[in-house]
Structures are given as C-alpha cells and as structure tokens.
Amino acid sequence: MFFPFTDSPLAQEKTSLRHQQQDGATPDTAQQLLAAAAALMTERNTIDVPVADVAARAGLNAALVNYYFRTKTGLHMALVRRDAAQAVADMKKLLASGMPAPDKMRRHLAAMIRTFFRYPYLYRLLRALLRNADSKAARELTQFFSQPVVETQAAILAEGVASGDFRAMDPMMFHLCVTGACDHLFAESSTLRYTFGVKQIDEDLCNRYAEAVVDLLMNGVVDHRRA
Amino acid sequence: MFFPFTDSPLAQEKTSLRHQQQDGATPDTAQQLLAAAAALMTERNTIDVPVADVAARAGLNAALVNYYFRTKTGLHMALVRRDAAQAVADMKKLLASGMPAPDKMRRHLAAMIRTFFRYPYLYRLLRALLRNADSKAARELTQFFSQPVVETQAAILAEGVASGDFRAMDPMMFHLCVTGACDHLFAESSTLRYTFGVKQIDEDLCNRYAEAVVDLLMNGVVDHRRA
C-alpha cells in the first residue's frame, strides 16, 4: 500500500526518457542538465538560474533544456523528482528495516533535515512549486514527495503506538508539526542572519539542529509513563 | 531589555503618520486602506491584490496608497506591522504575567497558531517579504516581528529551566523548531488538499492543530524526571 510508484510521475519520467532515447538523445543528457542546474543553484544560493546558464554549465545547447523539460517549471519539477527519488527510496528501506519504531522515527526526522541540507535549493524549489495549491505541479509534487513522507510517518507512528513506545497522535497533525519543525531551519535565513548572526547553514549547524529537533520531538511523542 | 520598541519601525510609523496628519491627511485613511487590503486578501485567498482594488474597497483614491505606502511592498509591510503590533503587545503582556512558565509557553504557542488563523494572509506575506534575506524589508521585519518572538520564547524557556519545569535547550534551536511546527499548518495547502482532503483551514481545524502542537511540544520540553 505504501509508495504506489507504478503510476507515479517518476515512472512516467522513466518511460518518457526511454522514448527520447529512441529519438537519438540519451537520458544522460537530461541528467547532465539537472546536475548543472543543481550545481548552479547551490553555488549562487538562488533558484533563479537562467536556462542558458544551465545549458552552458552542462556544455550543451540551451534548446535541449526545452526539449527535455519544456519549461523552467518542468526543469524545476524534474530536479525535485530526482532528489525526492533518493529520499523516498531511503524511507522505503528504513520502513522495511526491523528497527524499533523510536529508532526509525529518529532516523527519519534527521534524514528529512539532512535532505534539505544536502540539496540547498530544495526547500525553496518546493515552496515555489507548491505556492499555488491549484497548480498541476503542486498536485504532482504532493503525490510523489509529500504522500510518501506522510505514509512513512503514519506507519512508524502506528508501529510505535502498537509497541507501546509512542502516545497516540493524529497522523495529519503529527505530519504537519514534525515537517514544520524539520524544515524551518531552511525557512528562516533572515532571522538566522539578523537575530542570531548566522550567515550560512553549515554541516555543523545542520547536525546540531537535527539533534535538537529529534530530541524535542522524540521527547514529545514517546509515552513517558512507560519509562 | 525585551521589546526595545523606542527606535522600532512601529514607532517610526507613528511619527510618520503624525507628520502626514499635519499635511491634512489623517492616520485613519492609512488604517482604512490597510483594513481594505486585509479584507480583500482574506476574501480572495491571495496576497496578489491590485492597489486599485484596495483603494476602491476603501472608497478612496488609488493615489493615496502611493502617498501613504509608496510601493506595494510598503503596503504589505505596513499590514504586517499592524498585525504584528497586536501580537507583540499580547506577548509582552503574557511575559509580564505571573503565570508559571509552562502555562506561558502553552499560551504563547497556541497564540502563534491563532495569529496565522486570524490573519489568513499573514503567513504568505511574511514568506514573500522574507524571501530575499538581503532586502531592507526582510531586515526590518526580522526586527519588529521575529526578534520579539525569539526574545519572548527565550525568556519563557529560561524561566521554565530556572523553575525546574523545562529541560535546558538552545534558544535558537527551540525558536526554529517550535515556530516551524506552529506555522506549518499554513504552509501545506497542497498536502492538506491532495493527501488529507482538507480544502480550507477552519476554526475547528486551527483549534485541533493548536492542541496537537502544544501537546507534542510541551511534552517535548518539560522535564519528565520531575513528574
């Protein structure tokens, strides 16, 4: 029931790339363009990177960006899909592992934070693509990224309640609360800069944040009557 | 030390309005325009409301919007300032009250969530104005809104640690984590709609969210060794 990816946009993307391969282009070309976009967004600390710059960085013709992704939004969606594919595969593996629920949840929360750190443009891309909830992009993104996160969390929560480790919580409330806590480090560059004097989120800050969030949320969800 | 509002943008705004009053215009006019902008943003569920529509709703000439707020960003900043002023005054009162720290924290967290519900455009305005951390708007907004929130939370946290009610936590980590948890209901309209079938955040959902967040975070921060 979890990760019903057979009809997902990811599967469609694979089909589409196979089709393009028959036309003489290679999936590698699309991947090179995505890697170039990711590198430029990371270096420049913005998601507003011109398509021409992406093609130049990849050493390819700018027309190929339109060929593979049609629009700039198409390029952005493909990039989120690429990064989400890894995160979703990791969640699937974690869920299938025999670990106790509290360990699974700790790792899941820390992994969410590290995913945003690993792809520094990801938080902003998600917010930009989700801004209009009525858009096709927002709907698709919810299916291939948010949905697996929601289902993973609900499953670990249920396991933990069943084992007596967690208190019972509404999975929707839990999802919103923990996701907000995990991504907020990446939402608050102004407060970080002007109130706390932090100009850049480095690996040390990311690790300390993951530790603090996991500590606070795990203390919030465990059933302390048991201890 | 907290709420050093003497030199704040809020105080500047008051001075500026007094100055304009001497020119024959009244501060009421500016307030009418802000009320009209707030009403239209709430009704249309978007912050993209034309200046002409704001003036028309207030029954005033569109040139007055430019006169009072110069730019659309100026109008947006003034609206956030108006709403923040109430929230900051409430925080100040809460902090000065004789309540035990856990009660103060519970009320503060619930109030953050209710502030976003009360002003349905506020979350989006804040995100739009803070998007570019280098901007003057982002810096000002951090001073008159984020800074008082950070200081209130740090003060309540310190009181709770001193009284033995709370575990010790880094105030920056605590601020990011709880603020993210409190505002995320308002960030996730796509997930709410497509995963949970929730099309609108009504008062009941807001109250249930506040209850769940306060419950999770308070369980996370209290020192359970004491119980």
Coordinates of N, CA and C in Angstrom, one line a residue, chain A residues 126-212:
Chain A
L126 N 10.6 23.6 -3.5 CA 9.4 23.0 -3.1 C 8.4 24.2 -2.8
R127 N 8.8 25.2 -2.0 CA 7.9 26.3 -1.7 C 7.4 27.0 -2.9
A128 N 8.3 27.2 -3.9 CA 7.9 27.9 -5.2 C 6.9 27.1 -5.9
L129 N 7.1 25.8 -6.0 CA 6.3 24.9 -6.8 C 4.9 24.6 -6.1
L130 N 4.9 24.7 -4.8 CA 3.7 24.4 -4.0 C 2.9 25.7 -3.7
R131 N 3.4 26.9 -4.2 CA 2.8 28.1 -3.8 C 1.3 28.2 -4.2
N132 N 1.1 27.7 -5.4 CA -0.3 27.7 -5.8 C -0.9 26.3 -5.8
A133 N -1.7 26.1 -4.8 CA -2.1 24.7 -4.5 C -3.0 24.2 -5.6
D134 N -3.5 25.0 -6.5 CA -4.4 24.6 -7.6 C -3.6 24.1 -8.8
S135 N -2.3 24.4 -8.8 CA -1.5 24.1 -10.0 C -1.2 22.6 -10.1
K136 N -1.0 22.2 -11.4 CA -0.7 20.8 -11.7 C 0.6 20.4 -11.0
A137 N 1.6 21.3 -11.0 CA 2.9 21.0 -10.3 C 2.7 20.7 -8.8
A138 N 1.9 21.5 -8.2 CA 1.6 21.3 -6.7 C 1.0 19.9 -6.5
R139 N 0.0 19.6 -7.4 CA -0.7 18.3 -7.2 C 0.3 17.1 -7.4
E140 N 1.1 17.2 -8.5 CA 2.0 16.1 -8.7 C 3.1 16.0 -7.6
L141 N 3.6 17.1 -7.2 CA 4.6 17.1 -6.2 C 4.1 16.5 -4.9
T142 N 2.9 16.8 -4.6 CA 2.2 16.2 -3.4 C 2.2 14.7 -3.5
Q143 N 1.9 14.2 -4.7 CA 1.8 12.8 -4.9 C 3.2 12.1 -4.8
F144 N 4.2 12.6 -5.4 CA 5.5 11.9 -5.5 C 6.4 12.2 -4.3
F145 N 6.1 13.3 -3.5 CA 7.0 13.6 -2.4 C 6.3 13.6 -1.1
S146 N 5.3 14.5 -0.9 CA 4.6 14.6 0.4 C 3.9 13.3 0.8
Q147 N 3.2 12.7 -0.2 CA 2.5 11.5 0.1 C 3.3 10.4 0.8
P148 N 4.5 10.0 0.1 CA 5.3 9.0 0.8 C 5.8 9.5 2.2
V149 N 6.1 10.7 2.4 CA 6.5 11.2 3.7 C 5.4 11.0 4.7
V150 N 4.2 11.4 4.3 CA 3.0 11.3 5.2 C 2.8 9.8 5.6
E151 N 2.9 8.9 4.6 CA 2.7 7.5 4.8 C 3.7 6.8 5.6
T152 N 5.0 7.2 5.4 CA 6.1 6.7 6.2 C 5.9 7.1 7.7
Q153 N 5.6 8.4 7.9 CA 5.4 8.8 9.3 C 4.3 8.1 10.0
A154 N 3.1 8.0 9.2 CA 1.9 7.4 9.8 C 2.2 5.9 10.2
A155 N 3.0 5.3 9.3 CA 3.3 3.9 9.5 C 4.2 3.7 10.8
I156 N 5.3 4.5 10.9 CA 6.2 4.4 12.0 C 5.4 4.8 13.3
L157 N 4.6 5.8 13.2 CA 3.8 6.2 14.4 C 2.9 5.1 14.8
A158 N 2.2 4.4 13.9 CA 1.3 3.3 14.2 C 2.1 2.2 14.9
E159 N 3.3 1.9 14.3 CA 4.2 0.8 14.9 C 4.5 1.2 16.4
G160 N 4.9 2.5 16.6 CA 5.3 2.9 17.9 C 4.1 2.9 18.9
V161 N 2.9 3.2 18.4 CA 1.8 3.1 19.3 C 1.5 1.6 19.7
A162 N 1.6 0.8 18.6 CA 1.3 -0.7 18.8 C 2.3 -1.3 19.8
S163 N 3.6 -0.8 19.8 CA 4.6 -1.4 20.6 C 4.6 -0.7 22.0
G164 N 3.7 0.3 22.2 CA 3.7 1.0 23.5 C 4.7 2.0 23.7
D165 N 5.5 2.3 22.6 CA 6.6 3.3 22.8 C 6.1 4.7 22.6
F166 N 5.0 4.9 21.7 CA 4.5 6.3 21.4 C 3.1 6.5 22.0
R167 N 2.8 7.7 22.3 CA 1.5 8.1 22.6 C 0.7 8.1 21.3
A168 N -0.6 8.0 21.3 CA -1.4 8.1 20.1 C -1.5 9.5 19.7
M169 N -1.3 9.7 18.3 CA -1.4 11.1 17.8 C -2.1 11.0 16.4
D170 N -2.9 12.0 16.1 CA -3.4 12.1 14.7 C -2.3 12.2 13.7
P171 N -2.2 11.3 12.7 CA -1.1 11.3 11.8 C -1.0 12.6 11.0
M172 N -2.1 13.3 10.7 CA -2.0 14.5 9.9 C -1.4 15.6 10.8
M173 N -1.9 15.7 12.1 CA -1.3 16.7 13.0 C 0.2 16.5 13.2
F174 N 0.5 15.2 13.4 CA 1.9 14.8 13.6 C 2.7 15.2 12.3
H175 N 2.2 14.9 11.2 CA 3.0 15.2 9.9 C 3.3 16.7 9.8
L176 N 2.2 17.5 10.0 CA 2.4 18.9 9.8 C 3.4 19.5 10.9
C177 N 3.2 19.0 12.1 CA 4.1 19.5 13.2 C 5.5 19.2 13.0
V178 N 5.8 17.9 12.7 CA 7.2 17.5 12.6 C 7.9 18.0 11.3
T179 N 7.1 18.0 10.2 CA 7.7 18.5 9.0 C 8.0 20.0 9.1
G180 N 7.1 20.8 9.8 CA 7.4 22.2 10.0 C 8.7 22.4 10.9
A181 N 8.8 21.6 11.9 CA 10.0 21.7 12.8 C 11.2 21.3 12.0
C182 N 11.2 20.3 11.1 CA 12.4 19.9 10.4 C 12.8 20.8 9.3
D183 N 11.8 21.5 8.7 CA 12.3 22.3 7.5 C 12.5 23.8 7.9
H184 N 12.2 24.2 9.2 CA 12.1 25.6 9.5 C 13.5 26.2 9.5
L185 N 14.6 25.4 9.8 CA 15.9 25.9 9.8 C 16.2 26.6 8.4
F186 N 15.6 26.0 7.3 CA 15.8 26.4 6.0 C 14.9 27.5 5.5
A187 N 13.9 27.9 6.4 CA 12.9 28.9 6.0 C 13.3 30.3 6.6
E188 N 14.2 30.3 7.5 CA 14.4 31.5 8.4 C 15.8 32.2 8.2
S189 N 16.2 32.3 6.9 CA 17.5 32.9 6.7 C 17.6 34.3 7.3
S190 N 16.5 35.1 7.3 CA 16.5 36.5 7.8 C 16.7 36.5 9.3
T191 N 15.9 35.7 10.0 CA 16.0 35.6 11.5 C 17.4 35.1 11.9
L192 N 17.9 34.0 11.2 CA 19.2 33.5 11.4 C 20.2 34.6 11.3
R193 N 20.1 35.4 10.2 CA 21.2 36.4 10.0 C 21.1 37.5 11.0
Y194 N 19.9 38.1 11.1 CA 19.8 39.4 11.8 C 19.6 39.2 13.3
T195 N 19.0 38.1 13.7 CA 18.8 37.9 15.2 C 20.0 37.1 15.8
F196 N 20.4 36.1 15.0 CA 21.4 35.1 15.6 C 22.8 35.3 15.0
G197 N 22.9 36.1 14.0 CA 24.2 36.4 13.4 C 24.8 35.2 12.6
V198 N 23.8 34.3 12.2 CA 24.3 33.1 11.4 C 24.1 33.4 9.9
K199 N 25.2 33.4 9.1 CA 25.1 33.8 7.7 C 24.9 32.6 6.8
Q200 N 25.3 31.4 7.3 CA 25.2 30.3 6.4 C 24.9 29.0 7.2
I201 N 24.1 28.1 6.6 CA 23.8 26.9 7.3 C 24.9 25.9 6.9
D202 N 25.9 25.6 7.8 CA 26.9 24.7 7.5 C 26.6 23.3 8.1
E203 N 27.4 22.3 7.9 CA 27.1 21.0 8.3 C 27.0 20.9 9.8
D204 N 27.8 21.6 10.5 CA 27.8 21.6 12.0 C 26.4 22.1 12.5
L205 N 26.0 23.2 12.0 CA 24.7 23.7 12.4 C 23.5 22.8 12.0
C206 N 23.6 22.2 10.8 CA 22.6 21.2 10.4 C 22.6 20.0 11.4
N207 N 23.8 19.5 11.7 CA 23.8 18.4 12.7 C 23.3 18.8 14.1
R208 N 23.6 20.0 14.5 CA 23.1 20.4 15.8 C 21.6 20.6 15.8
Y209 N 21.1 21.1 14.7 CA 19.7 21.3 14.5 C 18.9 19.9 14.5
A210 N 19.5 19.0 13.8 CA 18.9 17.7 13.7 C 18.8 17.1 15.1
E211 N 19.9 17.2 15.9 CA 20.0 16.7 17.2 C 18.9 17.3 18.1
A212 N 18.8 18.7 18.0 CA 17.8 19.4 18.9 C 16.4 19.0 18.5

